[in-house]
Coordinates of C-alpha atoms in Angstrom, one line a residue:
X46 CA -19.8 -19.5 13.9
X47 CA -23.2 -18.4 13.0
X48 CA -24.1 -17.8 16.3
X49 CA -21.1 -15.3 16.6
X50 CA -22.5 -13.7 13.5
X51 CA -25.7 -13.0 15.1
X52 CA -24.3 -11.7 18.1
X53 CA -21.7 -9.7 16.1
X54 CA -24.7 -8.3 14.2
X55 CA -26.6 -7.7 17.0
X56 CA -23.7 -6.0 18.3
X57 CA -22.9 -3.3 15.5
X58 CA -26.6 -2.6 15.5
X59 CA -27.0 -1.5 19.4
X60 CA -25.8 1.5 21.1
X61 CA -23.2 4.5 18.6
X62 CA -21.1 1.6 17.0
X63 CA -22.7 2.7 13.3
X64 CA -22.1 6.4 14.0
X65 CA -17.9 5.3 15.5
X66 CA -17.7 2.7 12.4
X67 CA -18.8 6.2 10.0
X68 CA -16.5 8.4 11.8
X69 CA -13.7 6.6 11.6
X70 CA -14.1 5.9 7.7
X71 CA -14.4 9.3 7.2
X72 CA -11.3 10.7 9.3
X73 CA -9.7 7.9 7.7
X74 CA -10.2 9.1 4.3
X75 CA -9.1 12.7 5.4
X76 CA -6.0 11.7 7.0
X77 CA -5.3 9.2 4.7
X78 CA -5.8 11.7 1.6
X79 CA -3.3 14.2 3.3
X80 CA 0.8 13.2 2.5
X81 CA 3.0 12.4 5.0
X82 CA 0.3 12.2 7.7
X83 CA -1.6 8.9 6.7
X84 CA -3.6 6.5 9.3
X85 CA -1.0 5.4 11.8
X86 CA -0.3 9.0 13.0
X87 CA -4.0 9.6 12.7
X88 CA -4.7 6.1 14.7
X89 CA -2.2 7.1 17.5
X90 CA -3.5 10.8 17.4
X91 CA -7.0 9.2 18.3
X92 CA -6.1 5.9 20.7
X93 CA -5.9 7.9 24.0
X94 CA -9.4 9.4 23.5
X95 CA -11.0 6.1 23.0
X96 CA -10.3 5.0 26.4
X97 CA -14.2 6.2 27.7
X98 CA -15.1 3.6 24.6
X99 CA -16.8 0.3 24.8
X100 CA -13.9 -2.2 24.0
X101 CA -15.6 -3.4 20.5
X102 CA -16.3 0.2 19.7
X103 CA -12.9 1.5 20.3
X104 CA -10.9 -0.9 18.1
X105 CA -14.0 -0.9 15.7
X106 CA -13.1 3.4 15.5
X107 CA -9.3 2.3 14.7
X108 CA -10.1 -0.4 12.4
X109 CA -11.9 1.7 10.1
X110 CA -9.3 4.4 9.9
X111 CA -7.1 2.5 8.7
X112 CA -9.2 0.9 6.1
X113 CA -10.7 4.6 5.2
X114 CA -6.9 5.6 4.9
X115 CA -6.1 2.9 2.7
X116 CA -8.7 4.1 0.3
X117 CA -8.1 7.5 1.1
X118 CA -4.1 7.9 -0.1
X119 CA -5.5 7.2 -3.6
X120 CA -7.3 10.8 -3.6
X121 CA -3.7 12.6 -3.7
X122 CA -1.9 10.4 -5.8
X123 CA -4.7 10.5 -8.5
X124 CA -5.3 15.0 -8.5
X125 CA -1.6 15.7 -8.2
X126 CA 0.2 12.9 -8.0
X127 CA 0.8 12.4 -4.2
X128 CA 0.3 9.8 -2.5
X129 CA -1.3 10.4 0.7
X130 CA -0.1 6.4 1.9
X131 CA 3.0 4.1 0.6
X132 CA -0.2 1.9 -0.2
X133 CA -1.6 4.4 -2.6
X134 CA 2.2 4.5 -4.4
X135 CA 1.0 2.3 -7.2
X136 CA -2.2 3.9 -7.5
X137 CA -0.1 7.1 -9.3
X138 CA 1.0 5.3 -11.8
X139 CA -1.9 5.6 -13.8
X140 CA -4.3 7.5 -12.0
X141 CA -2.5 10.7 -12.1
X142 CA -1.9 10.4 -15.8
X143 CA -5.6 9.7 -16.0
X144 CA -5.9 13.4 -14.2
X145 CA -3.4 14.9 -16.6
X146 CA -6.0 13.8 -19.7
X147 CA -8.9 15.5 -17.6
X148 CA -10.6 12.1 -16.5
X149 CA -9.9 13.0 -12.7
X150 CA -13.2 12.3 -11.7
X151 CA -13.7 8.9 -13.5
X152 CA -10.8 7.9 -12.2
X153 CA -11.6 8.3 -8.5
X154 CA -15.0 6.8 -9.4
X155 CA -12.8 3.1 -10.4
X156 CA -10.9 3.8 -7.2
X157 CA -14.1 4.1 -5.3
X158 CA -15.9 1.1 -6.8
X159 CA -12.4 -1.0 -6.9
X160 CA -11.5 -0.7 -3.0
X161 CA -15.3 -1.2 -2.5
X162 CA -15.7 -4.6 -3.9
X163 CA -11.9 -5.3 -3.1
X164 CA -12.8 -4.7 1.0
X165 CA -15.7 -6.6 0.4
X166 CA -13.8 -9.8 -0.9
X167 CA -11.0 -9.3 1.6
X168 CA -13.2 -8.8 4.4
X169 CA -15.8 -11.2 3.4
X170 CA -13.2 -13.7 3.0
X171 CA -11.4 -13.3 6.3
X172 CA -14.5 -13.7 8.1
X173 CA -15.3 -16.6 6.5
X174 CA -12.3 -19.0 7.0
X175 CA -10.0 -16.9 9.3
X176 CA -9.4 -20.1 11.4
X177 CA -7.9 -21.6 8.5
X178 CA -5.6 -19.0 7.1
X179 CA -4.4 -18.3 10.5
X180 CA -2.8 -21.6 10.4
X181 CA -0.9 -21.0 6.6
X182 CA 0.6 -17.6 8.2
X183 CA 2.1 -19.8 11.3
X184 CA 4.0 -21.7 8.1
X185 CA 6.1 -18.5 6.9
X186 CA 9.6 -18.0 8.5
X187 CA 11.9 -15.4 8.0
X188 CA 13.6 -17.1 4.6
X189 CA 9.9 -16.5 3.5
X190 CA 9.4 -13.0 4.0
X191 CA 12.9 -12.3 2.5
X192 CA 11.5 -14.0 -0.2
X193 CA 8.1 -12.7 -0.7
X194 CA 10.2 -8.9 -0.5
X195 CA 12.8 -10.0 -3.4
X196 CA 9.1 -11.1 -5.2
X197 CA 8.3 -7.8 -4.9
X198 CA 11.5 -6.3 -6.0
X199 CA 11.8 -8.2 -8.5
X200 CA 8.5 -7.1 -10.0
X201 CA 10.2 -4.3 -12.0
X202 CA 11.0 -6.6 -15.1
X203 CA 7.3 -6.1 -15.2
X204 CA 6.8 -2.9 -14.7
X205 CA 9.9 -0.6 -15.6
X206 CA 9.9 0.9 -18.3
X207 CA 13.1 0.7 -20.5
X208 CA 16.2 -1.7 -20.0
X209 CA 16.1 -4.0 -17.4
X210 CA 19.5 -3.2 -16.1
X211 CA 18.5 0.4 -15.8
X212 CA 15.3 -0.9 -13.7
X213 CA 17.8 -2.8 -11.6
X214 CA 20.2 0.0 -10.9
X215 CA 17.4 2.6 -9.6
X216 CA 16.1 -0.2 -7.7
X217 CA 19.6 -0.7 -6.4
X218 CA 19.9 2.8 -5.5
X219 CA 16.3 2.7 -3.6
X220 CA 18.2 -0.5 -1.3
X221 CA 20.9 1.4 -0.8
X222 CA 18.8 4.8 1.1
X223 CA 17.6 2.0 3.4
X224 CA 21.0 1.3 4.7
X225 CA 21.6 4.9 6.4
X226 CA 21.6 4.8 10.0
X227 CA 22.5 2.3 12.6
X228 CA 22.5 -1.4 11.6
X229 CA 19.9 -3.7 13.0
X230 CA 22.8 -6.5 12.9
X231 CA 25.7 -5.4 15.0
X232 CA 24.5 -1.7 15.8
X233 CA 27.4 0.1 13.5
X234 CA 26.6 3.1 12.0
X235 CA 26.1 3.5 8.8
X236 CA 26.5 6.7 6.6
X237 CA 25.6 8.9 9.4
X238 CA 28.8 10.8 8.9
X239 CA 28.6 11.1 12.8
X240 CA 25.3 13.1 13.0
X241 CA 22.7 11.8 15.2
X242 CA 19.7 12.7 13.0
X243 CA 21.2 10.3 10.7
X244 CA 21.2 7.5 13.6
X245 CA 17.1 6.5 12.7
X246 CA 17.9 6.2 9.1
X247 CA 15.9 7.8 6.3
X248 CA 12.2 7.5 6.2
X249 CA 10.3 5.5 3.4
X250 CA 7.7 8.0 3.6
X251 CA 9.3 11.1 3.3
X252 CA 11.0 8.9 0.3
X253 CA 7.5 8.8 -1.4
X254 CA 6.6 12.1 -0.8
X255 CA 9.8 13.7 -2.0
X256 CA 9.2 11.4 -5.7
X257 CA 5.5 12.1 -6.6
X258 CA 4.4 15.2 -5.0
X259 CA 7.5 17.3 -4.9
X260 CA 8.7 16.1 -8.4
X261 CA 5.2 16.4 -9.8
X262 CA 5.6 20.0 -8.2
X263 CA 8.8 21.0 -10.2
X264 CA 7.7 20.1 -13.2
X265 CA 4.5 21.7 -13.1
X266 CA 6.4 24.9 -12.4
X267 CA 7.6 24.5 -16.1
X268 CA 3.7 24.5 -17.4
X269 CA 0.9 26.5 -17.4
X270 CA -2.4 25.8 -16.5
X271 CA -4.2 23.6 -14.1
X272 CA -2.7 20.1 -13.8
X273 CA -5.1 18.9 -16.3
X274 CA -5.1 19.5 -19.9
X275 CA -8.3 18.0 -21.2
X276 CA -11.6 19.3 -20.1
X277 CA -12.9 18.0 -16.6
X278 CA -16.1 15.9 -16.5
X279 CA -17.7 15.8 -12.8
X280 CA -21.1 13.8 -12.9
X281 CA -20.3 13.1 -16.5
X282 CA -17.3 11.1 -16.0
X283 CA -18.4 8.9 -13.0
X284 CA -20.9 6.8 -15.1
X285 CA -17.6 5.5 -17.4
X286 CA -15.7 5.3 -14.4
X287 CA -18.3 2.7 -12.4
X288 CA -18.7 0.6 -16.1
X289 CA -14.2 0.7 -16.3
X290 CA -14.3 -0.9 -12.6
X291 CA -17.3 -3.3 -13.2
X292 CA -16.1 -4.8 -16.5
X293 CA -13.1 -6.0 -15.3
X294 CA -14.2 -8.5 -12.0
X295 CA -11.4 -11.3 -13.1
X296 CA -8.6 -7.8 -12.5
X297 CA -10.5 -7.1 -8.8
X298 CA -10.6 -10.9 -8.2
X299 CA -7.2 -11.2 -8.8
X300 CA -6.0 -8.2 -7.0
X301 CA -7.6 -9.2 -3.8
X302 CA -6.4 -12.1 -3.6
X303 CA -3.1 -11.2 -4.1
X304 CA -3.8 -8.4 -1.3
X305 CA -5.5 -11.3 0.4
X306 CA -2.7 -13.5 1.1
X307 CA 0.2 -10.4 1.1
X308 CA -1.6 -8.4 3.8
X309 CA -1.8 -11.6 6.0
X310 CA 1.9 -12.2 6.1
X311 CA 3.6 -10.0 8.9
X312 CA 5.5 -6.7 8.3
X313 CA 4.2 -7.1 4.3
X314 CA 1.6 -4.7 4.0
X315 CA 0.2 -2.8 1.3
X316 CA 3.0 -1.5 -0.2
X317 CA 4.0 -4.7 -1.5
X318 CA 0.8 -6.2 -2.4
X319 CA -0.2 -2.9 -4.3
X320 CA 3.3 -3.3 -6.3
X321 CA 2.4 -7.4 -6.8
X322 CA -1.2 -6.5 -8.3
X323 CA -0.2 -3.9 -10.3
X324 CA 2.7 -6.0 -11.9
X325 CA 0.3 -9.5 -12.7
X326 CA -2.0 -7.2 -14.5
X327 CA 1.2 -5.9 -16.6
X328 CA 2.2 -9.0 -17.3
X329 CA -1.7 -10.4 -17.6
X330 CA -2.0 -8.0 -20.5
X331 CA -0.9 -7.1 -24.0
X332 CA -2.0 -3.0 -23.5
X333 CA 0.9 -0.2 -22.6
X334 CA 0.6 1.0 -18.6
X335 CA 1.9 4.1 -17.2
X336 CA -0.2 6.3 -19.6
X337 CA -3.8 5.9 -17.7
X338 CA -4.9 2.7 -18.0
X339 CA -7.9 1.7 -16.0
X340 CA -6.3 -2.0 -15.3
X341 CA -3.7 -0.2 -13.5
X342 CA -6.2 1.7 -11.0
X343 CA -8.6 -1.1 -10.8
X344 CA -5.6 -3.3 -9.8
X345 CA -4.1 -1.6 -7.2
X346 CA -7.5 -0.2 -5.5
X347 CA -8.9 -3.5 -5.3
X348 CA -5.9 -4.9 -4.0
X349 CA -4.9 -2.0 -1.4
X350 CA -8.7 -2.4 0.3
X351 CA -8.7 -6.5 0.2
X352 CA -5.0 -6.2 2.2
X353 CA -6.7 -5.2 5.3
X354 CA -8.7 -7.9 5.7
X355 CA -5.2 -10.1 5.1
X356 CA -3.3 -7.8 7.7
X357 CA -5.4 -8.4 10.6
X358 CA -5.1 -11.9 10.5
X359 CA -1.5 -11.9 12.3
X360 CA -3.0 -9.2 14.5
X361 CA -5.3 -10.6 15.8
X362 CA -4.4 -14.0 15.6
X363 CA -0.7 -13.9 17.1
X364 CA -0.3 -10.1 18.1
X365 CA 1.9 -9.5 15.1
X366 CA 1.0 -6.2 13.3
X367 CA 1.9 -6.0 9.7
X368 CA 2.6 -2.5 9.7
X369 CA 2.3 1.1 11.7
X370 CA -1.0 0.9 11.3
X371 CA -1.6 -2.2 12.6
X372 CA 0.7 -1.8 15.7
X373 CA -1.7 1.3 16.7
X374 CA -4.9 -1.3 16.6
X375 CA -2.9 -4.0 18.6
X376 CA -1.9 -0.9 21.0
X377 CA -5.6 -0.3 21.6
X378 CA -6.9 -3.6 22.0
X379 CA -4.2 -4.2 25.1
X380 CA -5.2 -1.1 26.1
X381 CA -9.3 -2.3 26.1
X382 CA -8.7 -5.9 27.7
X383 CA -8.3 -7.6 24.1
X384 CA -5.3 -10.3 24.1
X385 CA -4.4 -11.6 20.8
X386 CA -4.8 -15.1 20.5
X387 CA -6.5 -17.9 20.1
X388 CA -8.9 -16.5 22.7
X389 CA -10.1 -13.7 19.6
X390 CA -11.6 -16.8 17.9
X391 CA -12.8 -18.7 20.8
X392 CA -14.2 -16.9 24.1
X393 CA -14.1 -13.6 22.0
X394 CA -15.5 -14.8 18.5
X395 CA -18.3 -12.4 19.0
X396 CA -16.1 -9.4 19.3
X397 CA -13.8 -10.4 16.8
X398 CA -16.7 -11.0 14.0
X399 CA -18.5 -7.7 15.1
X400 CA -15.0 -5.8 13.8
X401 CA -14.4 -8.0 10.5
X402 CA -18.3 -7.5 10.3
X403 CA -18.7 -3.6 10.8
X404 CA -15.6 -3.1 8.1
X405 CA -17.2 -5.2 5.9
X406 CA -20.5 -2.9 6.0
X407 CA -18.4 0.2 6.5
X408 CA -17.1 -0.4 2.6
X409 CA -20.7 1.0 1.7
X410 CA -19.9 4.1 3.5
X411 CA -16.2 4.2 1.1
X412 CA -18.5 4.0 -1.9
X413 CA -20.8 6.7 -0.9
X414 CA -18.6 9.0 -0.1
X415 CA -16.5 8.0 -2.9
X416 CA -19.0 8.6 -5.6
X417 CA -20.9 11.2 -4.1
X418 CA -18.2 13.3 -2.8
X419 CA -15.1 12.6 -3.7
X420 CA -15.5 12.4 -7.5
X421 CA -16.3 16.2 -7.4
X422 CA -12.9 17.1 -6.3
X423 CA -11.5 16.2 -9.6
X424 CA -12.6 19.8 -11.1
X425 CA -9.3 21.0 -8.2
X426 CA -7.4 19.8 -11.4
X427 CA -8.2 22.7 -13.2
X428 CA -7.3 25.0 -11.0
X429 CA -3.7 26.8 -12.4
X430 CA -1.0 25.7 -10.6
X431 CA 0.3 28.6 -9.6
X432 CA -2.2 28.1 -6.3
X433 CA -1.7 24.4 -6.5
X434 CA 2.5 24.0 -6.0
X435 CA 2.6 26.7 -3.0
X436 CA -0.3 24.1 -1.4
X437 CA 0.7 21.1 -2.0
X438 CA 4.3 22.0 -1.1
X439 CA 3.3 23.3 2.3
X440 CA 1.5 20.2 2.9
X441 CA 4.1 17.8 1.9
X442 CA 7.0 19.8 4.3
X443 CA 4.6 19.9 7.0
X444 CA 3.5 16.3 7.1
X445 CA 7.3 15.3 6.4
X446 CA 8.5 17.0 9.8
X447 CA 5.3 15.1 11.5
X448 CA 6.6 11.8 10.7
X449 CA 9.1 12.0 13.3
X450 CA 9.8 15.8 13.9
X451 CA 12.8 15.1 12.1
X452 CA 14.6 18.0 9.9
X453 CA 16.1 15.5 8.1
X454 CA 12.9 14.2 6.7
X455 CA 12.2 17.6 5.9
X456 CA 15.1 17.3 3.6
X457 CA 15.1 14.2 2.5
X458 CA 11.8 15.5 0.7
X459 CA 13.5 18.2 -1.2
X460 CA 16.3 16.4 -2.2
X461 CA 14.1 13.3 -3.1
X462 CA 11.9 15.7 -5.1
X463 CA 14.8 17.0 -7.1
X464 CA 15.9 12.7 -8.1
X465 CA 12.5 12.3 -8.5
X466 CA 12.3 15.0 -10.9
X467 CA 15.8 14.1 -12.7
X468 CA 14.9 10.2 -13.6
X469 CA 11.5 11.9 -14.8
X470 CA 13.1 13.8 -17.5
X471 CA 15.6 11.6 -18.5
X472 CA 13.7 8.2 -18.2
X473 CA 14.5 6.2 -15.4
X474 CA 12.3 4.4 -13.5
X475 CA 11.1 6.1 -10.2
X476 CA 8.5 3.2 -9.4
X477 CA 12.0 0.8 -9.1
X478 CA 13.5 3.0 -6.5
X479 CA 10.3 3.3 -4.7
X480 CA 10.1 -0.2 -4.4
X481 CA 13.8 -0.6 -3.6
X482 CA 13.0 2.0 -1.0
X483 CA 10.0 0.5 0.8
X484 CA 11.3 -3.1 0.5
X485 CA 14.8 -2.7 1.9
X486 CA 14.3 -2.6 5.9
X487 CA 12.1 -5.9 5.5
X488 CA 14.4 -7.9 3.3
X489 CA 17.7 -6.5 5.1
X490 CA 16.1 -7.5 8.3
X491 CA 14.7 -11.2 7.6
X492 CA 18.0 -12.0 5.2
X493 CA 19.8 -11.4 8.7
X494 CA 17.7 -13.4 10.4
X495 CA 17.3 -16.3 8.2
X496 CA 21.9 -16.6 7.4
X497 CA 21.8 -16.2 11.1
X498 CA 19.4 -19.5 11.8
X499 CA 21.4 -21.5 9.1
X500 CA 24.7 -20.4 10.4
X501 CA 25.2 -19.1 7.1
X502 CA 24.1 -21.3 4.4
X503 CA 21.7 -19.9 1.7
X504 CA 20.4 -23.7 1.4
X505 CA 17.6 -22.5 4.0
X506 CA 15.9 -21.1 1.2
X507 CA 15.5 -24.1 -1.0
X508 CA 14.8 -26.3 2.6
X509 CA 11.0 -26.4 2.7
X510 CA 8.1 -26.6 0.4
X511 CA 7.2 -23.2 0.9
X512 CA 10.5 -21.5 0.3
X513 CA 11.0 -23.4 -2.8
X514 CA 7.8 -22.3 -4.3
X515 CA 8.5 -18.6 -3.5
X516 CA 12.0 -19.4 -5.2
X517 CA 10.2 -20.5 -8.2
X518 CA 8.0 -17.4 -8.6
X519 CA 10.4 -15.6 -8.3
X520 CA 12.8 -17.7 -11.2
X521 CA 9.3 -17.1 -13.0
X522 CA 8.6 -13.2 -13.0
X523 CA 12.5 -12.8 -13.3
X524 CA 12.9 -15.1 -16.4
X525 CA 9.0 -16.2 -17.4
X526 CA 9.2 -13.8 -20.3
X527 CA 12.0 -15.2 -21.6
X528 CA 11.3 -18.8 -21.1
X529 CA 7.5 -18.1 -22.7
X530 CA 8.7 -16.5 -26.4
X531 CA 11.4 -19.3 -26.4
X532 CA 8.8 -21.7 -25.6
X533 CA 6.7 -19.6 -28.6
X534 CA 9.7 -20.1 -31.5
X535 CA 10.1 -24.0 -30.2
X536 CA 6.6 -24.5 -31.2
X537 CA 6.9 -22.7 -33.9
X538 CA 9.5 -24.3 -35.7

């Protein structure tokens, strides 16, 4: 192992791999910050050009869009509430109300120094005992991804505000979007109403985009004003910022962890280890979220960096991409002679640790940029909205129709903006039909597959050790609450 190190180091240190590592960060964090295009299309945009590319350079430019997405799609959703990723979903939650108080810019200073140390202790960690984690992942079967989803799902007891039932319903509703199109199971069509741009379903993304940023956009066309309304600190507000992000390292630990052993399980991703984090730090603390606190952001930055380390583990240990994202890298390292495999931490250790190695230095690049530069863009909250709506709405259309030059996403934004805007003003939970939303193709899909392996019988999720535990955390965040102030008036009396 060390001797991979060493030549992994020597590696990243010869020849343009620094100035490919740089580049990609920073197109990541471009691409990433812009809604509806985000790092897969940017990945694919790019693989065909890095075919004159040394193998370990190529994948090493790919690699670090996505993780300079990742951090990227919390830019958006912090100014004006957009996120540029699904992974960055969370990160609105109290980011952009952070940006409404005129604390834009400390804000983005705990994102920068949360997805910092969070890629640090996800990528740290995977190159540390990859081997060893590569063998847990081989453990899940589709029973445990169904599961891992519903724990997901199921995270709005923590995190919706108002009755639970209400929280349930929206999320319900967020399920149901997922079912349009043609079934995976049996290939019926489902609420297509016979038209064929119907036949692919509707888009998660264009989901997202249609509740924050064109939401966020009808309501500001009731203000005045620039989006915030306190007064914007730039250099001032970046000290508070680092000191909210550094004073809470059991929050980061936490988070990446969580990101840690989500990202590693196949077709999980970000956007339900973002949603995890952010509900253990509700439920880890006594203060009120949705109203700026820093927990919130810390949390889900932390978490939303550390998940890259986890998602390459299937990647490059079986060929399974978690994600879009992911598929693009395991596109480009077929297309440079890289299988796989067991062979990616035996013949091609080297290789392998020079691109868990060059991420894990490219997170100093995230916190340059992050502080340096991208804490000044918080002063774009002041600017009136009359110039900000017309923007971001171009933006959000434009990148909607680039998801899959669809006109249906196109209006599957509008439409989404105007629910988004309704369970706004009349208290619903949006986050619950976000995550109903994002979560519905995965569970839909392994709940299939899992009846289908047991003939039918839902004992296959009690059947091994692994299920069970995932049914009991799930029992837990579902009832724990409960079962904890009962517990309280028992020992009490």
């Amino acid at each position: 192992m060390i001797g991979a190190l060493q030549e992994a180091l020597a590696i990243i240190f010869s020849g343009d791999t620094l100035l490919w590592l740089a580049a990609g960060l920073l197109l990541g964090i471009f691409v990433g910050a812009i809604p509806g295009v985000g790092t897969s299309l940017g990945m694919a945009i790019l693989l065909p050009l890095t075919a004159p590319l040394e193998s370990q350079d190529a994948i090493i430019l790919l690699a670090a869009i996505y993780l300079g997405g990742n951090y990227g799609g919390s830019v958006a959703a912090i100014l004006i509430n957009a996120p540029g990723t699904s992974a960055a979903a969370a990160t609105t939650l109290d980011g952009y109300p952070m940006s409404r108080k005129g604390e834009a810019s400390r804000a983005l200073a705990m994102s920068a120094i949360s997805s910092t140390l969070g890629g640090f202790i996800g990528l740290g960690f995977l190159i540390l005992i990859s081997p060893v984690v590569t063998a847990l992942v081989l453990q899940f079967r589709s029973q445990d991804y169904f599961l891992v989803s519903l724990l997901g799902i199921l995270m709005i007891t923590l995190i919706a505000r108002g009755p639970l039932i209400k929280g349930v319903a929206i999320a319900g509703l967020g399920l149901l979007l997922t079912t349009v199109g043609v079934s995976p199971i049996g290939l019926e069509q489902r609420y297509t109403f016979g038209s064929v741009y119907l036949f692919d379903g509707v888009d998660f993304v264009a989901i997202l985009i249609g509740l924050f940023a064109v939401s966020e956009m009808y309501k500001l066309m009731t203000e005045s004003g620039g989006i915030s309304k306190g007064d914007v600190g730039v250099s001032s507000e970046i000290a508070p910022g680092i000191r909210d992000a550094l004073n809470r390292p059991k929050t980061i630990f936490k988070s990446s962890l969580i990101g840690i052993a989500v990202g590693a399980i196949p077709g999980a991703g970000a956007s339900i280890s973002t949603f995890i984090a952010y509900g253990e730090a509700v439920r880890s603390s006594n203060e009120e979220f949705g109203n700026g606190n820093p927990d919130g952001v810390v949390s889900v930055e932390s978490c939303n960096n550390s998940t890259v380390g986890g998602s390459l583990i299937p990647t490059f240990s079986f060929g399974i991409p978690g994600g879009a994202a992911t598929a693009v890298l395991l596109g480009g390292m077929l297309m440079h002679g890289l299988v796989p495999g067991p062979q990616m931490f035996d013949a091609d250790l080297h290789i392998t640790y020079s691109i868990f190695t060059a991420l894990f230095l490219g997170n100093f690049i995230i916190l340059a940029v992050g502080l340096l530069v991208i804490t000044r863009i918080g002063i774009v909250t002041q600017v009136d909205t009359m110039y900000i709506i017309p923007v971001v709405l171009v933006v959000a259309l434009s990148g909607s129709y680039l998801l899959r030059m669809n006109w249906v996403d196109v209006l599957t934004v509008l439409f989404m903006g105007i629910i988004g805007y309704y369970l706004r003003e009349n208290n619903w939970s949006v986050i619950a039909l976000v995550l109903g939303a994002v979560l519905g193709d995965l569970m839909e899909s392994n709940l299939n597959r899992a009846l289908q392996l047991s003939d039918g019988s839902f004992m296959i999720f009690v059947s091994r050790p692994l299920s069970l535990a995932l049914v009991v955390a799930c029992f837990l965040v579902l009832f724990g609450g409960h079962l904890k102030e009962r517990a309280k008036r028992i020992t009490a009396r």
